[in-house]
Coordinates of C-alpha atoms and ligand atoms in Angstrom, one line a residue:
X134 CA -37.9 -26.5 0.4
X135 CA -34.2 -26.0 0.3
X136 CA -32.0 -26.3 -2.7
X137 CA -28.3 -26.5 -3.2
X138 CA -27.1 -25.7 -6.7
X139 CA -23.6 -26.8 -7.6
X140 CA -22.5 -24.8 -10.4
X141 CA -25.5 -22.6 -10.3
X142 CA -23.6 -19.6 -11.2
X143 CA -23.4 -20.7 -14.8
X144 CA -25.6 -20.2 -18.1
X145 CA -28.4 -22.4 -16.7
X146 CA -28.3 -21.8 -13.2
X147 CA -28.4 -18.0 -13.6
X148 CA -31.7 -18.3 -15.5
X149 CA -33.2 -20.9 -13.5
X150 CA -32.4 -19.8 -9.9
X151 CA -34.6 -16.8 -10.1
X152 CA -37.7 -18.7 -11.1
X153 CA -36.9 -21.1 -8.1
X154 CA -36.9 -18.1 -5.8
X155 CA -40.1 -16.9 -7.4
X156 CA -41.8 -20.4 -6.5
X157 CA -40.6 -19.6 -2.8
X158 CA -37.8 -22.1 -2.6
X159 CA -34.6 -21.2 -0.7
X160 CA -31.5 -21.6 -3.0
X161 CA -27.9 -21.7 -2.2
X162 CA -25.3 -22.0 -4.9
X163 CA -21.7 -23.8 -4.6
X164 CA -19.7 -22.4 -7.5
X165 CA -16.1 -21.3 -8.5
X166 CA -17.6 -18.4 -10.3
X167 CA -15.4 -19.0 -13.4
X168 CA -17.9 -16.6 -15.3
X169 CA -18.5 -14.2 -12.6
X170 CA -21.8 -14.0 -10.4
X171 CA -25.1 -12.8 -12.1
X172 CA -27.4 -14.2 -9.3
X173 CA -29.9 -12.4 -7.3
X174 CA -28.7 -11.2 -3.9
X175 CA -31.2 -13.5 -1.7
X176 CA -29.1 -16.6 -3.1
X177 CA -26.9 -17.9 -0.5
X178 CA -23.2 -18.4 -1.8
X179 CA -20.5 -20.9 -1.1
X180 CA -17.3 -20.2 -3.2
X181 CA -15.8 -23.8 -3.3
X182 CA -14.9 -26.6 -5.5
X183 CA -17.3 -29.2 -5.3
X184 CA -14.6 -31.6 -4.0
X185 CA -14.2 -29.6 -0.9
X186 CA -17.8 -29.9 -0.2
X187 CA -18.6 -31.9 2.9
X188 CA -21.7 -33.4 4.7
X189 CA -21.8 -30.4 6.9
X190 CA -22.1 -28.1 3.9
X191 CA -25.0 -30.2 2.5
X192 CA -26.9 -30.6 5.9
X193 CA -30.5 -29.2 5.8
X194 CA -31.1 -29.3 2.0
X195 CA -34.0 -31.2 0.7
X196 CA -32.5 -31.3 -3.0
X197 CA -29.1 -30.7 -4.8
X198 CA -28.9 -29.9 -8.6
X199 CA -25.5 -30.6 -10.4
X200 CA -24.8 -28.1 -13.0
X201 CA -21.2 -27.8 -12.9
X202 CA -18.3 -29.3 -14.7
X203 CA -16.8 -28.5 -18.1
X204 CA -19.8 -28.0 -20.1
X205 CA -18.8 -28.2 -23.8
X206 CA -16.7 -30.4 -26.3
X207 CA -14.1 -27.7 -26.7
X208 CA -13.2 -27.4 -22.9
X209 CA -13.3 -31.2 -22.8
X210 CA -11.0 -31.5 -25.5
X211 CA -8.7 -28.7 -24.5
X212 CA -8.2 -30.8 -20.9
X213 CA -9.5 -34.1 -21.3
X214 CA -7.9 -35.1 -18.0
X215 CA -9.8 -32.2 -16.2
X216 CA -12.8 -33.1 -18.2
X217 CA -13.1 -36.5 -16.8
X218 CA -12.4 -35.2 -12.9
X219 CA -15.0 -32.5 -13.4
X220 CA -17.9 -34.2 -15.4
X221 CA -17.4 -37.9 -14.2
X222 CA -15.8 -37.7 -10.8
X223 CA -17.4 -34.4 -9.4
X224 CA -21.2 -35.6 -9.7
X225 CA -20.3 -38.9 -8.4
X226 CA -18.7 -37.2 -5.4
X227 CA -21.5 -34.7 -4.8
X228 CA -24.1 -37.5 -5.1
X229 CA -22.0 -39.7 -2.5
X230 CA -21.9 -36.6 0.1
X231 CA -25.6 -35.6 -0.8
X232 CA -26.7 -39.2 0.2
X233 CA -24.9 -39.4 3.4
X234 CA -26.1 -36.0 4.3
X235 CA -29.7 -37.0 4.0
X236 CA -30.7 -35.2 0.9
X237 CA -33.7 -36.6 -0.8
X238 CA -33.1 -36.0 -4.3
X239 CA -30.3 -35.2 -6.8
X240 CA -30.9 -33.9 -10.3
X241 CA -28.1 -34.0 -12.8
X242 CA -27.6 -31.9 -15.8
X243 CA -26.6 -34.6 -18.4
X244 CA -26.4 -34.1 -22.2
X245 CA -27.9 -35.7 -25.5
X246 CA -24.2 -35.7 -26.5
X247 CA -23.9 -39.3 -24.9
X248 CA -25.7 -40.4 -28.0
X249 CA -22.6 -39.7 -30.2
X250 CA -23.1 -40.1 -34.0
X251 CA -26.2 -41.9 -34.6
X252 CA -28.4 -43.0 -37.6
X253 CA -31.0 -40.4 -38.2
X254 CA -33.7 -42.0 -36.2
X255 CA -35.2 -40.8 -33.0
X256 CA -33.6 -42.1 -29.9
X257 CA -35.2 -42.7 -26.6
X258 CA -33.3 -43.5 -23.3
X259 CA -33.2 -47.1 -24.0
X260 CA -31.2 -47.0 -27.1
X261 CA -27.4 -47.3 -27.1
X262 CA -25.5 -44.2 -25.8
X263 CA -22.1 -44.4 -27.5
X264 CA -19.6 -41.5 -27.7
X265 CA -16.2 -41.7 -28.4
X266 CA -15.1 -38.0 -27.4
X267 CA -14.3 -37.0 -24.0
X268 CA -17.3 -34.7 -23.1
X269 CA -19.9 -37.3 -24.3
X270 CA -17.9 -40.1 -22.5
X271 CA -17.6 -38.2 -19.2
X272 CA -21.3 -37.1 -19.0
X273 CA -22.5 -40.8 -19.6
X274 CA -20.0 -41.7 -16.6
X275 CA -21.5 -38.9 -14.7
X276 CA -25.0 -40.0 -15.0
X277 CA -24.2 -43.6 -14.4
X278 CA -22.6 -42.8 -11.2
X279 CA -25.3 -40.9 -9.8
X280 CA -28.2 -43.2 -11.1
X281 CA -26.6 -46.1 -9.3
X282 CA -26.9 -44.3 -5.9
X283 CA -30.8 -44.1 -6.2
X284 CA -32.7 -46.0 -3.7
X285 CA -36.1 -45.5 -1.7
X286 CA -34.6 -42.6 0.1
X287 CA -32.6 -41.0 -2.6
X288 CA -34.3 -39.9 -5.9
X289 CA -31.8 -39.2 -8.8
X290 CA -33.3 -37.6 -11.8
X291 CA -30.9 -37.3 -14.9
X292 CA -31.5 -35.3 -17.8
X293 CA -30.1 -35.8 -21.1
X294 CA -30.5 -32.1 -22.4
X295 CA -30.4 -30.9 -26.0
X296 CA -28.1 -27.7 -26.6
X297 CA -29.6 -25.0 -24.6
X298 CA -30.1 -21.7 -26.2
X299 CA -31.5 -18.3 -25.2
X300 CA -30.8 -15.5 -23.0
X301 CA -29.3 -15.8 -19.6
X302 CA -28.0 -13.2 -17.2
X303 CA -24.8 -15.2 -17.4
X304 CA -24.7 -15.3 -21.3
X305 CA -23.0 -17.8 -23.6
X306 CA -22.6 -17.3 -27.3
X307 CA -20.8 -20.7 -27.8
X308 CA -24.2 -22.5 -28.2
X309 CA -25.7 -23.3 -31.5
X310 CA -28.7 -20.6 -31.8
X311 CA -26.9 -18.3 -29.6
X312 CA -23.8 -18.5 -31.9
X313 CA -25.7 -18.2 -35.3
X314 CA -27.7 -15.1 -33.9
X315 CA -24.5 -13.5 -32.9
X316 CA -22.6 -13.9 -36.2
X317 CA -26.0 -12.9 -38.0
X318 CA -26.0 -9.7 -36.2
X319 CA -22.3 -8.9 -36.0
X320 CA -21.3 -10.1 -39.4
X321 CA -24.3 -10.7 -41.4
X322 CA -23.7 -14.1 -42.2
X323 CA -24.5 -17.5 -40.6
X324 CA -22.0 -20.5 -41.1
X325 CA -23.5 -23.9 -41.4
X326 CA -20.7 -26.7 -41.0
X327 CA -23.1 -29.3 -42.1
X328 CA -26.8 -28.6 -42.9
X329 CA -27.9 -32.4 -42.5
X330 CA -26.8 -32.8 -38.9
X331 CA -29.6 -33.3 -36.3
X332 CA -29.5 -31.6 -32.9
X333 CA -32.2 -31.5 -30.1
X334 CA -32.5 -27.8 -29.1
X335 CA -33.7 -26.8 -25.8
X336 CA -34.7 -23.4 -25.1
X337 CA -33.5 -22.1 -21.7
X338 CA -37.3 -21.4 -20.7
X339 CA -38.0 -25.0 -21.4
X340 CA -35.0 -26.1 -19.6
X341 CA -36.0 -24.3 -16.3
X342 CA -39.3 -25.9 -16.6
X343 CA -37.9 -29.3 -16.8
X344 CA -35.9 -28.5 -13.7
X345 CA -39.1 -27.3 -11.7
X346 CA -41.0 -30.3 -12.9
X347 CA -38.1 -32.5 -11.6
X348 CA -38.0 -30.7 -8.3
X349 CA -41.8 -31.1 -7.9
X350 CA -41.9 -34.7 -9.2
X351 CA -43.4 -37.5 -6.8
X352 CA -40.4 -38.3 -4.6
X353 CA -40.5 -42.0 -5.9
X354 CA -39.6 -41.0 -9.4
X355 CA -35.9 -41.7 -10.5
X356 CA -34.6 -42.2 -13.9
X357 CA -33.1 -40.9 -17.1
X358 CA -34.8 -38.3 -19.2
X359 CA -34.3 -36.7 -22.7
X360 CA -35.1 -33.1 -22.5
X361 CA -35.5 -31.1 -25.6
X362 CA -37.9 -28.2 -27.1
X363 CA -37.5 -30.0 -30.5
X364 CA -35.1 -31.7 -33.0
X365 CA -33.9 -29.5 -35.9
X366 CA -31.3 -30.0 -38.6
X367 CA -28.6 -27.5 -38.4
X368 CA -29.5 -26.1 -41.7
X369 CA -33.1 -25.5 -40.4
X370 CA -31.8 -23.7 -37.4
X371 CA -29.6 -21.3 -39.6
X372 CA -32.6 -20.5 -41.8
X373 CA -34.9 -19.7 -38.8
X374 CA -32.0 -17.7 -37.4
X375 CA -31.6 -15.7 -40.8
X376 CA -35.5 -15.2 -41.0
X377 CA -35.7 -13.9 -37.4
X378 CA -32.8 -11.6 -37.6
X379 CA -34.1 -10.3 -40.8
X380 CA -37.6 -9.7 -39.9
X381 CA -36.5 -7.9 -36.3
X382 CA -33.4 -6.0 -37.4
X383 CA -34.2 -5.4 -41.2
X384 CA -30.7 -6.9 -41.8
X385 CA -29.7 -9.0 -44.7
X386 CA -28.2 -12.2 -43.7
X387 CA -26.1 -14.6 -45.7
X388 CA -25.9 -18.3 -45.4
X389 CA -22.5 -19.9 -45.9
X390 CA -23.1 -23.5 -46.3
X391 CA -20.2 -26.0 -45.8
X392 CA -19.9 -29.9 -45.8
X393 CA -17.7 -30.5 -42.9
X394 CA -18.3 -33.9 -41.1
X395 CA -19.4 -33.6 -37.4
X396 CA -19.1 -36.1 -34.8
X397 CA -22.4 -35.5 -33.2
X398 CA -25.6 -36.2 -34.9
X399 CA -28.8 -37.2 -33.0
X400 CA -32.5 -36.7 -32.3
X401 CA -34.2 -37.6 -29.3
X402 CA -37.7 -38.6 -28.2
X403 CA -39.0 -36.7 -25.1
X404 CA -42.0 -38.9 -24.5
X405 CA -40.8 -40.1 -21.3
X406 CA -40.3 -36.9 -19.7
X407 CA -43.7 -35.8 -21.1
X408 CA -45.5 -38.8 -19.6
X409 CA -43.3 -39.1 -16.2
X410 CA -42.5 -35.5 -15.4
X411 CA -45.3 -33.8 -17.2
X412 CA -42.7 -31.8 -19.2
X413 CA -44.3 -29.9 -22.0
X414 CA -41.7 -27.9 -24.2
X415 CA -43.4 -24.3 -25.1
X416 CA -40.4 -22.6 -26.9
X417 CA -39.4 -23.5 -30.2
X418 CA -36.2 -22.1 -32.1
X419 CA -38.4 -19.0 -33.4
X420 CA -39.1 -18.3 -29.7
X421 CA -35.5 -18.7 -28.7
X422 CA -34.5 -16.1 -31.6
X423 CA -37.4 -13.4 -30.6
X424 CA -35.8 -14.1 -26.7
X425 CA -32.5 -13.1 -27.9
X426 CA -33.8 -10.4 -30.1
X427 CA -35.5 -8.7 -27.0
X428 CA -32.4 -9.1 -24.9
X429 CA -29.5 -8.3 -27.5
X430 CA -28.4 -5.1 -25.8
X431 CA -27.5 -6.9 -22.7
X432 CA -25.0 -8.8 -24.8
X433 CA -24.0 -6.4 -27.4
X434 CA -20.5 -6.7 -26.6
X435 CA -20.4 -9.9 -28.8
X436 CA -16.6 -10.4 -28.7
X437 CA -16.5 -10.3 -24.8
X438 CA -14.4 -13.6 -23.9
X439 CA -16.7 -14.2 -20.9
X440 CA -19.4 -15.3 -23.5
X441 CA -17.2 -18.1 -24.8
X442 CA -16.4 -20.9 -22.2
X443 CA -13.2 -22.0 -24.1
X444 CA -11.8 -18.5 -23.9
X445 CA -12.4 -18.1 -20.2
X446 CA -11.1 -21.6 -19.4
X447 CA -7.8 -21.3 -21.3
X448 CA -7.3 -17.9 -19.6
X449 CA -7.9 -19.4 -16.1
X450 CA -5.9 -22.4 -16.8
X451 CA -3.0 -20.1 -18.0
X452 CA -3.5 -18.2 -14.7
X453 CA -3.7 -21.5 -13.0
X454 CA -6.9 -20.1 -11.4
X455 CA -9.0 -23.4 -12.4
X456 CA -9.6 -25.6 -9.6
Ligands
LIG111 N1 -25.6 -25.4 -21.9 C1 -25.9 -26.4 -22.7 O1 -26.2 -26.4 -23.7 C2 -25.9 -27.9 -22.0 C3 -26.4 -29.0 -22.7 C4 -26.4 -30.3 -22.2 C5 -25.8 -30.3 -20.7 N2 -25.4 -29.3 -20.2 C6 -24.9 -29.5 -18.8 O2 -25.6 -28.6 -18.0 C7 -24.6 -28.0 -16.9 C8 -24.7 -26.5 -16.8 O3 -24.4 -25.9 -18.0 P1 -24.2 -24.4 -18.3 O4 -24.2 -24.0 -19.7 O5 -25.0 -23.6 -17.4 O6 -22.6 -24.4 -17.9 P2 -21.6 -23.0 -17.5 O7 -20.3 -23.5 -18.2 O8 -22.2 -21.7 -18.0 O9 -21.6 -23.3 -15.9 C9 -21.0 -24.3 -15.1 C10 -20.6 -23.5 -13.8 O10 -20.1 -24.7 -13.1 C11 -19.0 -24.2 -12.0 N3 -18.2 -25.1 -11.8 C12 -17.5 -25.8 -12.7 N4 -16.7 -26.7 -12.0 C13 -16.9 -26.5 -10.8 C14 -16.4 -27.2 -9.6 N5 -15.7 -28.2 -9.6 N6 -17.0 -26.8 -8.3 C15 -17.7 -25.6 -8.3 N7 -18.2 -25.1 -9.3 C16 -17.9 -25.4 -10.7 C17 -18.4 -22.9 -13.2 O11 -17.8 -21.8 -12.3 C18 -19.7 -22.5 -13.8 O12 -20.5 -21.2 -13.0 C19 -23.4 -28.7 -17.2 O13 -22.9 -29.8 -16.4 C20 -23.5 -29.0 -18.7 O14 -22.5 -30.1 -19.1 C21 -25.5 -27.9 -20.8

């Protein structure tokens, strides 16, 4: 099996790809390497923008995974126009070329952000997805574009992922559990903007297992799948981070609870992924915190801008290096 991963040098890809290599898959990555390269040496590298990829580049692969684009709200809001190009047009173009090149399956990294602000009910994939912010809208457009290309010879599996957290060789500290862990360690406090808000959290370990289940799923399977390790209120995540850091490091952690309105609030059902893909999450928020604690020396330079997508993005834009 030969797999091409677009955006594979990012946070999810840098954790997932070593696992794919372990399973004996041949993996190549197309990436602009905004955040450097932390991939194993065996990975084939194409330093390219997705928009310059053609059928020749994609010939010979069995599957393609889309992990690229602007991967959070702050980046999307900083440059909404670039957000729509990167998150909506790029997966559409990649899927179009992949299909023409004879690739059999595309897996798309979507987001639960598409659900926007919901009542506190469990949402499955058939519930309305209504976001009014650039990131959520564009992630919905991306999944719609690639899903409508599916046919008997081209399977499309779209994930709506919860917020991913845990350690990756390309580390991010701008994701909920990782951010709280960082401030608990660096400042002895965790700020909670709104403790009542719901978020599905996806451990990076469970994320990797979801991609593996999708890659290995029956070729006839196509569709949209919520993927999360569990649903948590932000207040509960903060309690767990406080407890985990106090237990592991013997450090007192203060909670700073605020009441700021958020534009995202959702909890999701993963029953479809369980039933169709055999996706079973095994890593809850406590496990994510243990993983972060075990790897903390690898990202102890907490203020390094490379851990914060928006900082790298702004610097690259200023230097006209992005795309
Ligand atoms: N991390 C999360 O919590 C999360 C949650 C839901 C969905 N997602 C989605 O999963 C995907 C991966 O997330 P991540 O956290 O690994 O992101 P990331 O920001 O760490 O990595 C994105 C990678 O894509 C590359 N890239 C971006 N645009 C490109 C282009 N036009 N051509 C080539 N390379 C390009 C960047 O250089 C980077 O290496 C994204 O599509 C994101 O929207 C992430």
